[in-house]
XYZ file of C-alpha atoms in Angstrom:
398
model
C 95.330 102.405 141.123
C 94.177 105.325 138.938
C 91.985 108.158 140.206
C 89.346 108.101 137.463
C 87.835 111.362 138.701
C 90.816 113.104 137.103
C 90.549 111.244 133.785
C 89.004 113.121 130.857
C 87.177 110.570 128.722
C 85.122 111.002 125.560
C 82.745 108.176 124.633
C 81.578 108.341 121.011
C 78.280 106.540 120.485
C 75.250 106.284 122.796
C 73.950 102.830 121.973
C 74.049 100.011 124.538
C 77.875 99.871 124.415
C 78.480 103.588 124.918
C 75.789 103.994 127.561
C 77.109 101.018 129.522
C 80.633 102.398 129.218
C 79.555 105.771 130.583
C 77.727 104.074 133.463
C 80.716 101.860 134.339
C 83.076 104.833 134.324
C 80.690 106.977 136.357
C 80.333 104.192 138.923
C 84.108 104.439 139.459
C 84.187 108.218 139.860
C 84.796 109.368 136.274
C 82.473 111.839 134.529
C 82.818 111.007 130.835
C 81.389 113.061 128.005
C 79.059 110.929 125.915
C 78.217 112.035 122.369
C 75.886 110.594 119.747
C 75.574 111.520 116.083
C 71.832 110.771 115.898
C 69.575 113.597 117.114
C 67.224 111.134 118.842
C 67.414 107.619 120.252
C 67.083 104.959 117.565
C 63.811 103.028 117.537
C 64.777 100.599 114.751
C 66.307 97.152 114.916
C 65.394 93.770 116.280
C 65.172 92.257 119.713
C 68.459 91.760 121.500
C 69.549 89.130 123.982
C 71.089 90.002 127.336
C 73.003 86.851 128.266
C 75.120 85.978 131.293
C 77.838 88.592 130.773
C 75.363 91.397 130.114
C 73.179 90.147 132.968
C 76.075 90.311 135.449
C 77.057 93.832 134.336
C 73.442 94.982 134.609
C 73.235 93.532 138.117
C 76.330 95.449 139.206
C 75.025 98.680 137.694
C 71.663 98.240 139.411
C 69.567 98.027 136.223
C 68.908 94.283 136.043
C 65.416 94.485 137.548
C 64.381 97.126 135.003
C 65.803 95.066 132.133
C 64.019 91.928 133.301
C 60.756 93.834 133.667
C 61.086 95.022 130.051
C 61.864 91.543 128.744
C 59.634 89.628 126.377
C 57.956 86.426 127.427
C 59.819 83.483 125.941
C 56.867 81.747 124.302
C 57.055 78.645 122.111
C 59.639 78.431 119.329
C 58.032 77.241 116.091
C 59.919 76.627 112.840
C 58.120 76.225 109.502
C 58.679 75.964 105.803
C 58.034 79.217 103.961
C 54.544 78.008 103.075
C 53.697 77.648 106.769
C 54.025 73.890 107.277
C 55.266 73.243 110.818
C 58.667 71.558 111.126
C 59.197 71.631 114.896
C 57.784 73.302 118.006
C 59.777 73.745 121.202
C 59.157 75.301 124.610
C 60.683 78.796 124.882
C 62.150 77.829 128.256
C 64.685 75.801 126.266
C 66.588 79.020 125.556
C 66.573 80.112 129.174
C 67.808 76.756 130.425
C 70.637 76.756 127.884
C 71.613 80.228 129.098
C 71.918 78.939 132.683
C 68.876 80.991 133.700
C 70.468 84.306 132.744
C 68.683 85.502 129.609
C 66.444 88.454 128.804
C 65.155 89.252 125.323
C 64.048 92.849 124.886
C 63.903 95.603 122.311
C 67.085 97.556 121.732
C 65.167 100.793 122.261
C 64.022 99.622 125.702
C 67.570 98.762 126.778
C 68.811 102.161 125.594
C 66.021 103.912 127.499
C 66.796 101.974 130.695
C 70.498 102.791 130.514
C 69.810 106.458 129.757
C 67.413 106.687 132.699
C 70.027 105.096 134.963
C 72.741 107.509 133.834
C 70.494 110.485 134.507
C 69.185 109.293 137.872
C 72.389 107.834 139.320
C 75.051 110.098 137.811
C 73.318 113.171 136.360
C 74.737 112.347 132.933
C 73.054 112.394 129.520
C 74.196 111.867 125.923
C 74.952 114.981 123.928
C 72.922 114.147 120.845
C 73.544 115.532 117.387
C 77.320 115.629 117.999
C 80.053 113.640 116.298
C 83.795 113.732 115.755
C 84.980 115.267 112.493
C 88.730 114.927 113.108
C 91.109 113.819 115.819
C 94.810 114.119 116.473
C 96.751 112.582 119.319
C 100.137 112.744 120.967
C 101.678 111.045 123.972
C 99.699 113.195 126.419
C 96.225 113.162 124.942
C 93.766 113.332 122.056
C 92.446 116.521 120.473
C 89.087 116.222 118.752
C 87.268 118.587 116.428
C 83.531 118.072 116.285
C 81.206 118.560 113.341
C 79.895 121.746 114.975
C 83.404 123.241 114.954
C 84.077 122.918 118.679
C 87.181 121.148 119.958
C 88.059 119.042 122.990
C 91.097 117.562 124.669
C 90.951 114.095 126.241
C 93.062 111.557 128.064
C 91.125 108.758 126.338
C 88.614 108.447 123.493
C 86.387 105.363 123.418
C 84.847 104.520 120.035
C 81.454 102.901 120.658
C 79.816 104.129 117.460
C 78.962 100.838 115.821
C 80.193 98.467 113.157
C 80.848 101.299 110.668
C 82.560 103.435 113.290
C 83.633 106.856 112.053
C 85.845 107.256 115.127
C 87.647 104.005 114.321
C 88.327 105.175 110.769
C 89.738 108.484 111.991
C 91.979 106.913 114.634
C 93.204 103.820 112.802
C 93.417 105.129 109.232
C 94.544 102.443 106.796
C 94.434 99.804 109.555
C 90.639 100.201 109.599
C 90.289 99.454 105.882
C 88.488 96.147 105.552
C 87.340 96.171 109.179
C 83.770 95.366 108.101
C 83.501 91.746 106.955
C 80.218 90.985 105.100
C 79.009 87.438 105.675
C 77.013 87.131 102.456
C 73.570 87.932 103.841
C 71.319 90.963 104.262
C 68.630 91.728 106.813
C 65.549 93.921 107.066
C 63.739 94.272 110.400
C 60.797 96.359 111.530
C 57.892 96.551 113.975
C 54.215 96.507 113.038
C 50.789 96.117 114.637
C 50.358 92.734 116.271
C 50.021 89.658 114.084
C 48.710 86.283 115.216
C 51.730 84.348 116.514
C 50.907 81.071 118.290
C 51.394 81.470 122.021
C 52.925 84.929 121.534
C 56.187 83.149 120.889
C 58.703 83.030 118.046
C 57.731 81.891 114.547
C 60.474 81.131 112.048
C 60.063 80.320 108.347
C 62.920 79.007 106.220
C 63.529 78.413 102.549
C 66.490 78.176 100.215
C 68.685 81.170 101.063
C 65.851 82.905 102.902
C 64.467 83.067 106.414
C 61.781 85.122 108.152
C 61.287 85.444 111.906
C 58.398 86.954 113.864
C 57.959 87.475 117.586
C 55.554 89.343 119.806
C 56.814 92.496 121.521
C 55.290 94.880 124.004
C 51.929 96.638 123.589
C 50.520 94.097 121.170
C 53.069 94.706 118.457
C 55.056 92.273 116.328
C 58.691 92.393 115.247
C 59.566 90.998 111.823
C 63.030 90.050 110.591
C 63.749 88.955 107.009
C 67.176 87.621 106.055
C 68.436 86.437 102.679
C 71.637 85.442 100.902
C 73.299 88.150 98.825
C 76.709 89.726 98.395
C 75.189 93.170 97.769
C 74.201 95.770 100.346
C 70.401 95.935 100.456
C 68.610 99.018 99.113
C 67.171 101.307 101.782
C 64.782 102.963 99.356
C 61.366 101.289 99.924
C 60.645 101.609 96.200
C 63.473 99.115 95.644
C 63.429 97.148 98.896
C 59.751 96.185 98.989
C 59.707 94.644 95.474
C 62.906 92.769 96.348
C 61.430 91.290 99.522
C 58.169 90.410 97.804
C 60.064 88.709 95.011
C 62.167 86.698 97.462
C 59.404 85.683 99.850
C 56.097 85.860 97.951
C 56.807 85.093 94.312
C 58.748 81.850 94.621
C 55.953 79.602 95.828
C 53.225 79.624 98.484
C 53.910 81.955 101.432
C 52.674 81.635 105.014
C 49.990 84.157 106.032
C 52.383 85.841 108.503
C 54.888 86.510 105.719
C 52.220 87.790 103.359
C 50.723 90.068 106.027
C 54.133 91.523 106.859
C 55.087 92.258 103.256
C 51.703 93.481 102.056
C 50.874 95.584 105.112
C 51.825 99.171 105.912
C 55.393 99.634 107.179
C 57.122 102.786 108.399
C 60.328 102.174 106.470
C 62.020 105.201 108.023
C 62.134 103.212 111.271
C 63.213 99.904 109.752
C 66.694 98.454 110.140
C 68.109 97.454 106.758
C 71.742 96.407 106.347
C 74.223 93.722 105.443
C 74.875 91.012 107.998
C 78.518 91.644 108.812
C 81.222 91.413 111.434
C 83.928 93.872 112.420
C 87.397 92.374 112.552
C 90.368 94.473 113.646
C 93.994 93.404 114.215
C 93.998 95.433 117.434
C 91.450 97.405 119.411
C 93.524 100.395 120.470
C 95.566 103.048 118.696
C 97.390 105.186 121.232
C 94.728 106.814 123.384
C 91.771 105.673 121.269
C 90.165 102.316 122.074
C 87.333 100.428 120.375
C 84.317 99.031 122.195
C 81.386 96.841 121.179
C 80.513 96.582 117.492
C 83.282 99.044 116.578
C 85.757 96.425 117.807
C 84.152 93.019 117.422
C 80.641 92.954 115.982
C 79.620 89.317 115.755
C 76.381 89.961 113.801
C 72.937 88.980 115.069
C 73.862 85.363 114.285
C 75.989 85.239 117.433
C 73.264 86.566 119.736
C 76.010 87.896 122.033
C 76.864 91.339 120.653
C 75.116 93.352 123.365
C 76.360 91.188 126.228
C 79.954 91.276 124.967
C 79.771 95.053 124.580
C 78.495 95.401 128.147
C 81.188 93.029 129.408
C 83.832 94.998 127.532
C 82.654 98.235 129.120
C 82.856 96.758 132.607
C 86.296 95.227 132.011
C 87.717 98.400 130.437
C 86.490 100.588 133.302
C 87.883 98.131 135.851
C 91.291 98.007 134.152
C 91.454 101.792 133.850
C 90.875 102.012 137.598
C 93.337 99.210 138.378
C 96.304 100.177 136.211
C 98.248 103.425 136.072
C 98.931 103.599 132.325
C 96.109 103.881 129.808
C 97.843 101.667 127.269
C 98.275 98.955 129.933
C 94.557 99.147 130.721
C 93.464 98.932 127.090
C 95.839 96.030 126.485
C 94.506 94.163 129.529
C 90.922 94.764 128.389
C 91.615 93.331 124.939
C 93.580 90.374 126.322
C 90.650 89.334 128.525
C 87.820 89.850 126.043
C 89.334 89.067 122.658
C 89.671 85.269 122.972
C 85.963 85.026 123.794
C 84.690 87.282 121.010
C 87.016 85.682 118.461
C 85.458 82.332 119.326
C 81.939 83.800 119.088
C 82.677 85.331 115.691
C 83.935 82.007 114.353
C 80.840 80.277 115.702
C 78.551 82.874 114.080
C 80.254 82.348 110.723
C 79.537 78.634 111.051
C 75.888 79.286 111.938
C 75.132 81.286 108.784
C 75.102 78.433 106.242
C 72.739 76.451 108.491
C 70.511 79.446 109.171
C 70.184 80.139 105.442
C 70.591 76.850 103.517
C 72.064 77.502 100.069
C 70.455 74.638 98.158
C 67.394 72.407 98.100
C 69.513 69.544 99.403
C 70.857 71.673 102.273
C 67.334 72.824 103.098
C 66.049 69.247 103.186
C 68.927 68.232 105.448
C 68.250 71.193 107.740
C 64.569 70.306 107.838
C 65.355 66.703 108.812
C 67.938 67.657 111.451
C 66.117 70.581 113.066
C 63.980 68.470 115.441
C 67.156 66.765 116.666
C 69.212 69.961 116.879
C 66.508 71.692 118.931
C 66.023 68.798 121.343
C 67.009 69.777 124.877
C 70.296 67.813 125.236
C 71.621 68.606 121.744
C 70.572 72.253 121.933
C 72.312 72.643 125.290
C 75.486 71.098 123.878
C 75.413 73.201 120.690
C 74.727 76.387 122.672
C 77.919 76.154 124.691
C 79.951 77.732 121.917
C 77.558 80.682 121.709
C 76.925 81.218 125.430
C 80.226 81.941 127.183
C 80.610 81.932 130.934
C 80.734 85.249 132.721
C 83.900 87.323 132.577
C 82.589 89.787 135.147
C 84.433 90.107 138.452
C 84.690 93.022 140.853
C 88.414 92.665 141.484
């Protein structure tokens, strides 16, 4: 057993992965330093799913009730053609049943706020915002970091939880990190706006050839919009380029549903939108000496897997447990990867298979998807298909 109170740990990145990691370490007696490049918590992105693994970690940390209270109501799931013609409508409880009753959908910003509040109240810890690693060097006894502000630190372990394009990963792994980001051939733009009329306050999806739009009601009468399309190029973040592109893709190729038109012709705060390629992170190994990868820095599955947050939370719990259980850091990081990697590898493969169905590439593929969707979303078939994307819990206390 390792006395974690003596371990000096730096966690880089204060998203759900880094915050959960800090909470798991603190629960075992360690007081990590948690840094975050962004000066304020991010309010962009789309809703995230907390599935069984994330649920079980949240329960052990004592934040499950708060997460459930912040969750969105799982209203009806309605899929349409881009022009608004209904293809299929299903009860939102279908998702919950397939997740064995352990599913919460909530905004990423709400999860971050809950975890930050827990860290402060339970452990008197808070992220040091506006800080990031500029350089690091390690030897057998530890890691020396130099921060962007010129300060330095010395650590027994550095945990990179700074996302799919992790700067910490690049610094630690060097050439081994080249090609870590694997684009899947799609791009996404997501934002929040004043509430639009969604039937039953549920989820409304619209699909066309190489395009899909999704809307769902969030808290305080607001609506989240997510637009995804096939492309090999990174999407422009400049609204002067992005807005015409989205309008061309979704409004100028035939009739568009009123929800789509309202979203693309209304006022949007693009500074708070999430715009990026849909991609995965694939690394040959998750640790380099005393630096270990966590969450999207190690194994981003893309939003197509629906499991990124839960796997990050599971990884944090497992890594903290192995650090407490084993004497050598490299043994702990190896045990963490050995337990988690088979599951996330399977989820990544499943997400890559989902993409072509989510965004049909041809008129024939779209017609086939339209014909099959009522069958695929029927309760028995959906439950069977979901097994590959809803792994059983890896969380144990031992």
